[in-house]
mmCIF file of C-alpha atoms in Angstrom:
data_model
loop_
_atom_site.group_PDB
_atom_site.id
_atom_site.type_symbol
_atom_site.label_atom_id
_atom_site.label_comp_id
_atom_site.label_asym_id
_atom_site.label_seq_id
_atom_site.Cartn_x
_atom_site.Cartn_y
_atom_site.Cartn_z
ATOM 1 C CA MET A 1 -17.494 33.084 27.164
ATOM 2 C CA ARG A 2 -16.401 35.220 29.643
ATOM 3 C CA LYS A 3 -13.614 37.466 26.699
ATOM 4 C CA SER A 4 -16.328 36.884 24.645
ATOM 5 C CA VAL A 5 -19.003 38.311 25.931
ATOM 6 C CA ILE A 6 -17.226 41.913 26.938
ATOM 7 C CA VAL A 7 -15.445 42.195 23.555
ATOM 8 C CA ALA A 8 -19.440 42.475 22.382
ATOM 9 C CA VAL A 9 -20.469 45.076 24.925
ATOM 10 C CA CYS A 10 -17.285 46.970 24.480
ATOM 11 C CA ALA A 11 -17.650 46.385 20.537
ATOM 12 C CA ALA A 12 -21.375 47.790 20.255
ATOM 13 C CA LEU A 13 -21.087 50.366 23.164
ATOM 14 C CA GLY A 14 -18.148 51.633 22.560
ATOM 15 C CA THR A 15 -16.489 50.588 27.033
ATOM 16 C CA GLY A 16 -13.446 50.452 26.008
ATOM 17 C CA VAL A 17 -12.166 47.096 27.181
ATOM 18 C CA SER A 18 -9.563 45.169 25.152
ATOM 19 C CA ALA A 19 -9.786 41.418 24.543
ATOM 20 C CA MET A 20 -9.580 38.546 21.740
ATOM 21 C CA THR A 21 -12.575 38.597 19.708
ATOM 22 C CA PRO A 22 -14.382 36.172 18.512
ATOM 23 C CA ALA A 23 -13.734 34.130 15.165
ATOM 24 C CA ALA A 24 -15.498 36.681 12.843
ATOM 25 C CA GLY A 25 -18.076 34.594 10.363
ATOM 26 C CA THR A 26 -20.451 32.967 12.568
ATOM 27 C CA PRO A 27 -23.715 33.148 11.796
ATOM 28 C CA ALA A 28 -26.128 33.946 14.100
ATOM 29 C CA ALA A 29 -28.445 31.274 13.104
ATOM 30 C CA SER A 30 -25.721 28.888 14.480
ATOM 31 C CA ALA A 31 -25.775 30.227 17.650
ATOM 32 C CA PRO A 32 -26.495 28.269 20.494
ATOM 33 C CA ALA A 33 -28.925 29.662 23.397
ATOM 34 C CA VAL A 34 -26.910 31.811 26.618
ATOM 35 C CA ARG A 35 -28.155 30.577 29.684
ATOM 36 C CA THR A 36 -28.433 34.174 31.299
ATOM 37 C CA VAL A 37 -29.903 35.263 34.026
ATOM 38 C CA PHE A 38 -31.098 39.075 34.643
ATOM 39 C CA ILE A 39 -30.592 40.269 38.384
ATOM 40 C CA GLY A 40 -30.895 44.627 39.478
ATOM 41 C CA ASP A 41 -32.953 46.679 40.965
ATOM 42 C CA SER A 42 -36.310 48.810 40.048
ATOM 43 C CA TYR A 43 -33.962 49.925 36.621
ATOM 44 C CA THR A 44 -33.997 46.735 35.628
ATOM 45 C CA ALA A 45 -37.995 45.635 37.058
ATOM 46 C CA ASN A 46 -38.952 48.965 35.006
ATOM 47 C CA PHE A 47 -41.201 50.074 37.873
ATOM 48 C CA GLY A 48 -43.848 51.693 36.415
ATOM 49 C CA ILE A 49 -44.788 50.114 33.544
ATOM 50 C CA ALA A 50 -47.909 47.329 33.746
ATOM 51 C CA PRO A 51 -48.540 44.394 34.282
ATOM 52 C CA THR A 52 -46.688 42.971 36.569
ATOM 53 C CA THR A 53 -45.526 39.817 37.321
ATOM 54 C CA ALA A 54 -44.756 38.062 40.778
ATOM 55 C CA PRO A 55 -43.593 38.993 43.578
ATOM 56 C CA SER A 56 -45.601 41.787 43.800
ATOM 57 C CA GLY A 57 -43.974 43.829 45.638
ATOM 58 C CA CYS A 58 -40.865 44.009 43.407
ATOM 59 C CA PHE A 59 -43.165 45.865 40.913
ATOM 60 C CA ARG A 60 -41.646 43.616 38.141
ATOM 61 C CA ALA A 61 -42.770 44.585 34.694
ATOM 62 C CA VAL A 62 -44.053 41.387 32.636
ATOM 63 C CA ASP A 63 -42.631 43.454 30.095
ATOM 64 C CA ASN A 64 -39.467 45.052 31.390
ATOM 65 C CA TYR A 65 -35.992 45.554 28.934
ATOM 66 C CA PRO A 66 -34.901 42.264 30.073
ATOM 67 C CA ALA A 67 -37.920 40.434 28.245
ATOM 68 C CA VAL A 68 -37.466 43.034 24.999
ATOM 69 C CA ALA A 69 -34.095 42.497 24.927
ATOM 70 C CA THR A 70 -34.624 39.075 24.482
ATOM 71 C CA GLY A 71 -37.749 39.526 22.247
ATOM 72 C CA LEU A 72 -35.754 41.068 20.222
ATOM 73 C CA LEU A 73 -32.601 39.052 19.819
ATOM 74 C CA ALA A 74 -34.883 36.325 19.489
ATOM 75 C CA ALA A 75 -36.397 37.747 15.908
ATOM 76 C CA GLU A 76 -32.149 37.920 15.042
ATOM 77 C CA GLY A 77 -31.783 34.987 15.746
ATOM 78 C CA VAL A 78 -29.874 35.172 18.513
ATOM 79 C CA PRO A 79 -31.182 32.910 21.315
ATOM 80 C CA LEU A 80 -31.125 33.744 25.755
ATOM 81 C CA ASP A 81 -31.927 30.970 27.338
ATOM 82 C CA VAL A 82 -33.334 32.732 30.521
ATOM 83 C CA GLN A 83 -32.914 30.954 33.542
ATOM 84 C CA ALA A 84 -33.906 33.163 35.296
ATOM 85 C CA ASP A 85 -35.213 37.290 36.115
ATOM 86 C CA VAL A 86 -34.764 38.508 39.823
ATOM 87 C CA SER A 87 -34.623 42.205 39.723
ATOM 88 C CA CYS A 88 -36.902 43.660 41.999
ATOM 89 C CA GLY A 89 -37.705 47.062 43.060
ATOM 90 C CA ALA A 90 -36.038 48.941 45.738
ATOM 91 C CA ALA A 91 -32.867 46.332 45.806
ATOM 92 C CA GLU A 92 -29.443 47.478 46.942
ATOM 93 C CA ILE A 93 -26.283 46.313 46.220
ATOM 94 C CA HIS A 94 -26.345 43.634 48.988
ATOM 95 C CA HIS A 95 -29.218 41.917 48.087
ATOM 96 C CA VAL A 96 -27.617 39.846 45.910
ATOM 97 C CA TRP A 97 -26.363 37.466 49.040
ATOM 98 C CA THR A 98 -29.064 38.852 51.685
ATOM 99 C CA PRO A 99 -32.842 38.678 51.504
ATOM 100 C CA GLN A 100 -34.898 41.126 50.450
ATOM 101 C CA GLU A 101 -37.652 42.768 53.003
ATOM 102 C CA LEU A 102 -41.259 43.279 50.323
ATOM 103 C CA LEU A 103 -44.539 44.768 51.251
ATOM 104 C CA GLY A 104 -46.119 42.782 54.181
ATOM 105 C CA ASP A 105 -44.528 39.860 55.452
ATOM 106 C CA ALA A 106 -42.766 39.082 52.174
ATOM 107 C CA VAL A 107 -39.404 38.284 51.400
ATOM 108 C CA ALA A 108 -37.405 37.970 48.540
ATOM 109 C CA GLU A 109 -34.353 34.968 48.327
ATOM 110 C CA PRO A 110 -31.215 36.782 47.923
ATOM 111 C CA GLN A 111 -30.820 36.914 44.212
ATOM 112 C CA LYS A 112 -27.863 34.972 43.529
ATOM 113 C CA GLU A 113 -30.063 32.168 44.476
ATOM 114 C CA ALA A 114 -31.147 31.802 40.559
ATOM 115 C CA LEU A 115 -27.629 31.854 39.443
ATOM 116 C CA ARG A 116 -26.467 28.112 38.430
ATOM 117 C CA PRO A 117 -23.031 26.530 37.581
ATOM 118 C CA ASP A 118 -23.791 26.664 34.416
ATOM 119 C CA THR A 119 -25.000 29.983 33.982
ATOM 120 C CA GLN A 120 -23.370 32.076 31.287
ATOM 121 C CA LEU A 121 -24.048 35.478 31.054
ATOM 122 C CA VAL A 122 -25.414 37.565 34.190
ATOM 123 C CA VAL A 123 -26.888 41.103 33.272
ATOM 124 C CA GLY A 124 -28.695 43.950 35.459
ATOM 125 C CA SER A 125 -28.414 47.460 37.125
ATOM 126 C CA LEU A 126 -27.567 47.534 40.774
ATOM 127 C CA GLY A 127 -26.312 50.484 42.794
ATOM 128 C CA GLY A 128 -28.467 53.795 42.527
ATOM 129 C CA ASN A 129 -30.345 52.658 45.996
ATOM 130 C CA THR A 130 -27.045 51.888 47.945
ATOM 131 C CA VAL A 131 -26.639 55.333 47.040
ATOM 132 C CA GLY A 132 -29.061 56.820 48.446
ATOM 133 C CA PHE A 133 -30.334 58.103 45.326
ATOM 134 C CA ALA A 134 -34.143 58.092 46.300
ATOM 135 C CA PRO A 135 -33.605 59.896 50.428
ATOM 136 C CA MET A 136 -31.614 62.838 47.731
ATOM 137 C CA MET A 137 -34.247 63.447 45.772
ATOM 138 C CA LYS A 138 -36.609 63.350 48.817
ATOM 139 C CA GLN A 139 -33.507 66.168 50.621
ATOM 140 C CA CYS A 140 -33.774 68.036 47.883
ATOM 141 C CA SER A 141 -37.516 68.407 47.294
ATOM 142 C CA ARG A 142 -39.851 70.007 50.015
ATOM 143 C CA GLN A 143 -43.113 69.173 47.838
ATOM 144 C CA LEU A 144 -41.717 65.019 48.229
ATOM 145 C CA ARG A 145 -41.737 65.611 51.729
ATOM 146 C CA GLY A 146 -45.148 66.016 52.184
ATOM 147 C CA LEU A 147 -48.379 64.729 50.670
ATOM 148 C CA ALA A 148 -47.277 64.437 47.430
ATOM 149 C CA GLY A 149 -44.054 61.991 47.962
ATOM 150 C CA ALA A 150 -45.993 59.580 50.947
ATOM 151 C CA LEU A 151 -45.750 56.923 48.352
ATOM 152 C CA LEU A 152 -42.042 57.073 48.388
ATOM 153 C CA PRO A 153 -41.149 54.704 51.337
ATOM 154 C CA VAL A 154 -37.675 56.812 52.232
ATOM 155 C CA GLN A 155 -36.942 59.078 54.851
ATOM 156 C CA PRO A 156 -34.909 62.532 53.280
ATOM 157 C CA VAL A 157 -30.822 62.373 54.848
ATOM 158 C CA ASP A 158 -32.240 65.303 57.152
ATOM 159 C CA ARG A 159 -35.573 66.919 57.392
ATOM 160 C CA ASN A 160 -33.715 69.623 59.356
ATOM 161 C CA SER A 161 -31.889 70.787 56.751
ATOM 162 C CA PRO A 162 -34.114 72.574 54.304
ATOM 163 C CA ALA A 163 -35.027 71.211 50.822
ATOM 164 C CA SER A 164 -33.579 74.691 49.152
ATOM 165 C CA GLU A 165 -30.060 74.243 50.760
ATOM 166 C CA CYS A 166 -29.687 71.000 49.570
ATOM 167 C CA ALA A 167 -26.576 71.272 47.294
ATOM 168 C CA ASP A 168 -24.813 73.005 49.955
ATOM 169 C CA PHE A 169 -25.731 70.302 52.510
ATOM 170 C CA PHE A 170 -24.419 68.054 50.035
ATOM 171 C CA GLU A 171 -20.924 69.677 49.106
ATOM 172 C CA ASN A 172 -20.148 70.974 52.457
ATOM 173 C CA GLY A 173 -22.215 70.065 55.557
ATOM 174 C CA ASP A 174 -23.280 66.958 57.715
ATOM 175 C CA GLY A 175 -24.329 65.394 54.043
ATOM 176 C CA ALA A 176 -21.137 65.107 52.526
ATOM 177 C CA ALA A 177 -19.595 62.864 54.837
ATOM 178 C CA TRP A 178 -23.100 60.689 54.233
ATOM 179 C CA LEU A 179 -22.569 61.209 49.759
ATOM 180 C CA ARG A 180 -18.928 59.962 50.937
ATOM 181 C CA ASP A 181 -20.288 57.138 52.898
ATOM 182 C CA ARG A 182 -22.587 55.591 50.275
ATOM 183 C CA PHE A 183 -19.867 55.633 47.716
ATOM 184 C CA THR A 184 -17.350 53.712 49.594
ATOM 185 C CA THR A 185 -20.432 51.444 50.447
ATOM 186 C CA VAL A 186 -20.984 50.778 46.587
ATOM 187 C CA ARG A 187 -17.834 50.276 45.511
ATOM 188 C CA THR A 188 -17.279 47.643 48.961
ATOM 189 C CA ASP A 189 -20.724 46.227 48.249
ATOM 190 C CA LEU A 190 -20.560 45.789 43.824
ATOM 191 C CA ARG A 191 -16.689 44.454 44.574
ATOM 192 C CA ARG A 192 -18.415 41.577 46.688
ATOM 193 C CA MET A 193 -21.349 40.984 44.276
ATOM 194 C CA PHE A 194 -18.606 40.550 41.747
ATOM 195 C CA ALA A 195 -16.618 38.105 43.655
ATOM 196 C CA GLU A 196 -20.748 36.352 44.892
ATOM 197 C CA ILE A 197 -21.190 35.919 41.374
ATOM 198 C CA ARG A 198 -18.412 34.231 40.595
ATOM 199 C CA ALA A 199 -18.837 31.642 43.253
ATOM 200 C CA GLN A 200 -22.339 30.687 42.053
ATOM 201 C CA SER A 201 -21.294 30.831 38.354
ATOM 202 C CA PRO A 202 -17.027 30.426 38.120
ATOM 203 C CA ASP A 203 -17.474 30.801 33.643
ATOM 204 C CA ALA A 204 -20.312 33.267 33.848
ATOM 205 C CA THR A 205 -19.941 36.449 32.521
ATOM 206 C CA THR A 206 -21.144 39.352 34.804
ATOM 207 C CA VAL A 207 -22.294 42.635 32.752
ATOM 208 C CA LEU A 208 -23.242 45.429 34.588
ATOM 209 C CA VAL A 209 -25.840 48.166 32.772
ATOM 210 C CA GLY A 210 -25.569 51.702 33.784
ATOM 211 C CA TYR A 211 -28.402 53.857 34.831
ATOM 212 C CA PRO A 212 -29.954 56.428 31.598
ATOM 213 C CA ARG A 213 -29.219 60.087 32.315
ATOM 214 C CA ILE A 214 -32.672 61.906 34.716
ATOM 215 C CA ILE A 215 -31.311 65.675 34.430
ATOM 216 C CA PRO A 216 -30.455 66.984 31.115
ATOM 217 C CA GLU A 217 -27.106 69.473 30.728
ATOM 218 C CA ASP A 218 -29.664 72.017 30.472
ATOM 219 C CA THR A 219 -31.534 72.752 33.685
ATOM 220 C CA THR A 220 -33.819 74.960 32.559
ATOM 221 C CA LYS A 221 -35.695 72.483 31.047
ATOM 222 C CA CYS A 222 -37.087 71.454 33.832
ATOM 223 C CA LEU A 223 -38.501 73.887 34.885
ATOM 224 C CA ALA A 224 -41.520 73.692 32.609
ATOM 225 C CA ALA A 225 -44.403 71.027 33.066
ATOM 226 C CA ILE A 226 -44.587 67.631 30.997
ATOM 227 C CA PRO A 227 -46.691 68.284 27.794
ATOM 228 C CA GLY A 228 -50.043 67.602 29.074
ATOM 229 C CA GLY A 229 -49.531 68.215 32.890
ATOM 230 C CA PHE A 230 -49.168 70.639 35.218
ATOM 231 C CA ARG A 231 -46.682 69.381 37.162
ATOM 232 C CA LYS A 232 -42.381 69.996 36.558
ATOM 233 C CA PRO A 233 -40.575 66.479 35.447
ATOM 234 C CA LEU A 234 -38.739 67.331 38.556
ATOM 235 C CA ALA A 235 -40.921 68.654 41.325
ATOM 236 C CA ASP A 236 -40.044 71.400 43.043
ATOM 237 C CA ILE A 237 -35.954 70.954 43.167
ATOM 238 C CA ASN A 238 -34.221 74.061 42.117
ATOM 239 C CA GLN A 239 -31.712 74.230 39.384
ATOM 240 C CA GLU A 240 -28.489 74.344 41.924
ATOM 241 C CA ALA A 241 -29.415 71.313 43.551
ATOM 242 C CA LEU A 242 -30.548 69.578 40.043
ATOM 243 C CA LYS A 243 -26.813 70.123 39.000
ATOM 244 C CA PHE A 244 -25.420 69.079 41.723
ATOM 245 C CA LEU A 245 -27.622 65.716 41.718
ATOM 246 C CA ASP A 246 -26.706 65.128 37.827
ATOM 247 C CA LYS A 247 -23.015 65.927 37.970
ATOM 248 C CA GLU A 248 -21.408 64.864 41.829
ATOM 249 C CA VAL A 249 -24.025 61.853 42.106
ATOM 250 C CA GLN A 250 -25.524 59.971 38.690
ATOM 251 C CA LYS A 251 -22.496 60.164 36.539
ATOM 252 C CA PRO A 252 -19.813 59.780 39.295
ATOM 253 C CA LEU A 253 -21.945 56.729 40.629
ATOM 254 C CA ASN A 254 -21.941 55.546 36.806
ATOM 255 C CA ASP A 255 -18.054 55.888 35.920
ATOM 256 C CA LEU A 256 -17.475 53.847 39.433
ATOM 257 C CA MET A 257 -19.924 51.389 38.297
ATOM 258 C CA ASP A 258 -18.191 51.274 35.133
ATOM 259 C CA SER A 259 -14.719 51.331 36.856
ATOM 260 C CA GLU A 260 -15.675 48.147 39.348
ATOM 261 C CA ALA A 261 -16.940 46.437 36.284
ATOM 262 C CA ARG A 262 -13.883 46.340 34.749
ATOM 263 C CA ALA A 263 -11.322 46.068 37.950
ATOM 264 C CA ALA A 264 -13.697 42.335 37.857
ATOM 265 C CA GLY A 265 -13.191 41.870 34.548
ATOM 266 C CA ALA A 266 -16.899 41.946 33.444
ATOM 267 C CA ALA A 267 -18.647 44.621 31.740
ATOM 268 C CA PHE A 268 -20.505 47.451 31.277
ATOM 269 C CA VAL A 269 -23.193 48.982 29.710
ATOM 270 C CA ASP A 270 -23.414 52.834 29.332
ATOM 271 C CA ILE A 271 -26.638 53.826 29.014
ATOM 272 C CA TYR A 272 -26.677 57.186 30.217
ATOM 273 C CA ASP A 273 -24.108 58.591 27.473
ATOM 274 C CA HIS A 274 -26.866 57.333 25.281
ATOM 275 C CA SER A 275 -29.974 58.786 26.649
ATOM 276 C CA GLY A 276 -28.861 63.059 27.100
ATOM 277 C CA THR A 277 -31.789 64.091 24.819
ATOM 278 C CA HIS A 278 -34.404 61.571 26.995
ATOM 279 C CA THR A 279 -34.199 62.995 30.308
ATOM 280 C CA ALA A 280 -36.920 63.242 32.472
ATOM 281 C CA CYS A 281 -36.854 66.922 31.181
ATOM 282 C CA ASP A 282 -37.098 66.638 27.908
ATOM 283 C CA GLY A 283 -41.008 66.706 26.670
ATOM 284 C CA GLU A 284 -42.478 64.556 24.317
ATOM 285 C CA GLN A 285 -39.332 62.535 24.410
ATOM 286 C CA ARG A 286 -38.741 61.913 27.882
ATOM 287 C CA GLY A 287 -37.209 58.077 28.255
ATOM 288 C CA ILE A 288 -37.311 58.879 32.174
ATOM 289 C CA GLY A 289 -41.262 59.521 33.884
ATOM 290 C CA ALA A 290 -41.491 62.101 35.814
ATOM 291 C CA MET A 291 -41.029 62.633 39.548
ATOM 292 C CA LEU A 292 -44.988 63.083 40.385
ATOM 293 C CA GLU A 293 -46.525 61.853 37.027
ATOM 294 C CA LEU A 294 -48.759 59.224 37.624
ATOM 295 C CA SER A 295 -47.188 55.390 36.503
ATOM 296 C CA GLU A 296 -49.309 52.243 34.751
ATOM 297 C CA ALA A 297 -48.329 50.239 38.089
ATOM 298 C CA LYS A 298 -50.466 50.280 40.727
ATOM 299 C CA LEU A 299 -50.816 49.205 44.656
ATOM 300 C CA GLY A 300 -54.561 48.166 44.847
ATOM 301 C CA LEU A 301 -56.471 51.007 43.185
ATOM 302 C CA ALA A 302 -54.406 53.668 43.730
ATOM 303 C CA ARG A 303 -52.037 54.343 40.816
ATOM 304 C CA LEU A 304 -48.058 55.013 41.880
ATOM 305 C CA PRO A 305 -46.275 58.551 40.528
ATOM 306 C CA TRP A 306 -42.962 57.522 38.360
ATOM 307 C CA PHE A 307 -40.381 58.457 40.364
ATOM 308 C CA VAL A 308 -38.251 58.727 37.803
ATOM 309 C CA HIS A 309 -38.209 54.934 35.966
ATOM 310 C CA PRO A 310 -37.865 54.359 32.347
ATOM 311 C CA ASN A 311 -41.408 55.051 30.898
ATOM 312 C CA ARG A 312 -41.964 52.473 28.073
ATOM 313 C CA THR A 313 -39.012 55.353 26.118
ATOM 314 C CA GLY A 314 -36.661 54.340 28.606
ATOM 315 C CA ARG A 315 -37.520 50.783 28.725
ATOM 316 C CA ASP A 316 -37.053 50.260 25.132
ATOM 317 C CA LEU A 317 -33.444 52.554 25.207
ATOM 318 C CA GLN A 318 -32.134 50.234 28.014
ATOM 319 C CA ALA A 319 -33.194 47.358 25.748
ATOM 320 C CA ASP A 320 -32.249 48.144 22.576
ATOM 321 C CA LEU A 321 -28.427 49.284 23.936
ATOM 322 C CA VAL A 322 -28.202 46.090 26.065
ATOM 323 C CA ALA A 323 -29.506 43.678 22.790
ATOM 324 C CA ARG A 324 -27.503 45.233 20.177
ATOM 325 C CA ALA A 325 -24.154 44.589 22.672
ATOM 326 C CA VAL A 326 -25.362 41.133 23.253
ATOM 327 C CA GLU A 327 -25.925 40.311 19.658
ATOM 328 C CA GLU A 328 -22.429 41.472 18.992
ATOM 329 C CA LEU A 329 -21.608 38.791 20.742
ATOM 330 C CA VAL A 330 -22.151 35.761 18.851
ATOM 331 C CA THR A 331 -22.448 37.301 15.329
ATOM 332 C CA THR A 332 -19.109 39.545 15.374
#
């Protein structure tokens, strides 16, 4: 099972891992249901899309990409037996083995508790919160440090360093050491995550799903307001900072996730390289909700901003790539 899933994901998305392929000609209709657990953070939970399901503090959309991908596969005669979806907004990698505090006094149990000895497939995205992408966004935006960003529950890395100088802060200042430490933690935590999953589900394959691209190659596209709105898609973050966040944070994070997955004998689904025309700055085609654009999600009666999470277009892209990969597993 482990080898078959890796081959399927690699064949569908070009990850480059080689292994023996399953026997050709197996009809999809005869494939047994694959016992699957979805784990992950807000990009798996699809924060911003409503309605949501319990626990409320996770903001897990009923129609998140795991649910949509499962439906796509069912329509193709490729069944998943979803044992659980424990993806949760704000989850860091260590929440695979430690409890996660939610709103109020609520607590989500460690995500590994959903895994069973007979689980065959574990799928999800983790790493973005561990690397600290949200506080970095706040570090780079004066607007987000004010009332406009009050609902983004993180602090900038160093409030005393001007937002306009954040690229230099992360390249040469105290932020550079902070960022190196965050990447070291991502690497260490990913290794433990794969080990924890193996301990819970020895025969399961882990499929780590990468993050979609937020910032386009041409950052001048981020200077225009979103269609039908008046705010820029990435608030007041300047182009130098945007280029740094894309090339020195998001792309390296995805590359690190890819390399650690391979080293662990797991698979990696590349979303970044398949979403370059659906960034937050791609107008009507954007697959990422703009930073301060109101989403579908609510906290009480107040609608929450997207805070650069996949909208329904981006969710569908995630679901399609994951579904194609899993379909390849049972039909190749």
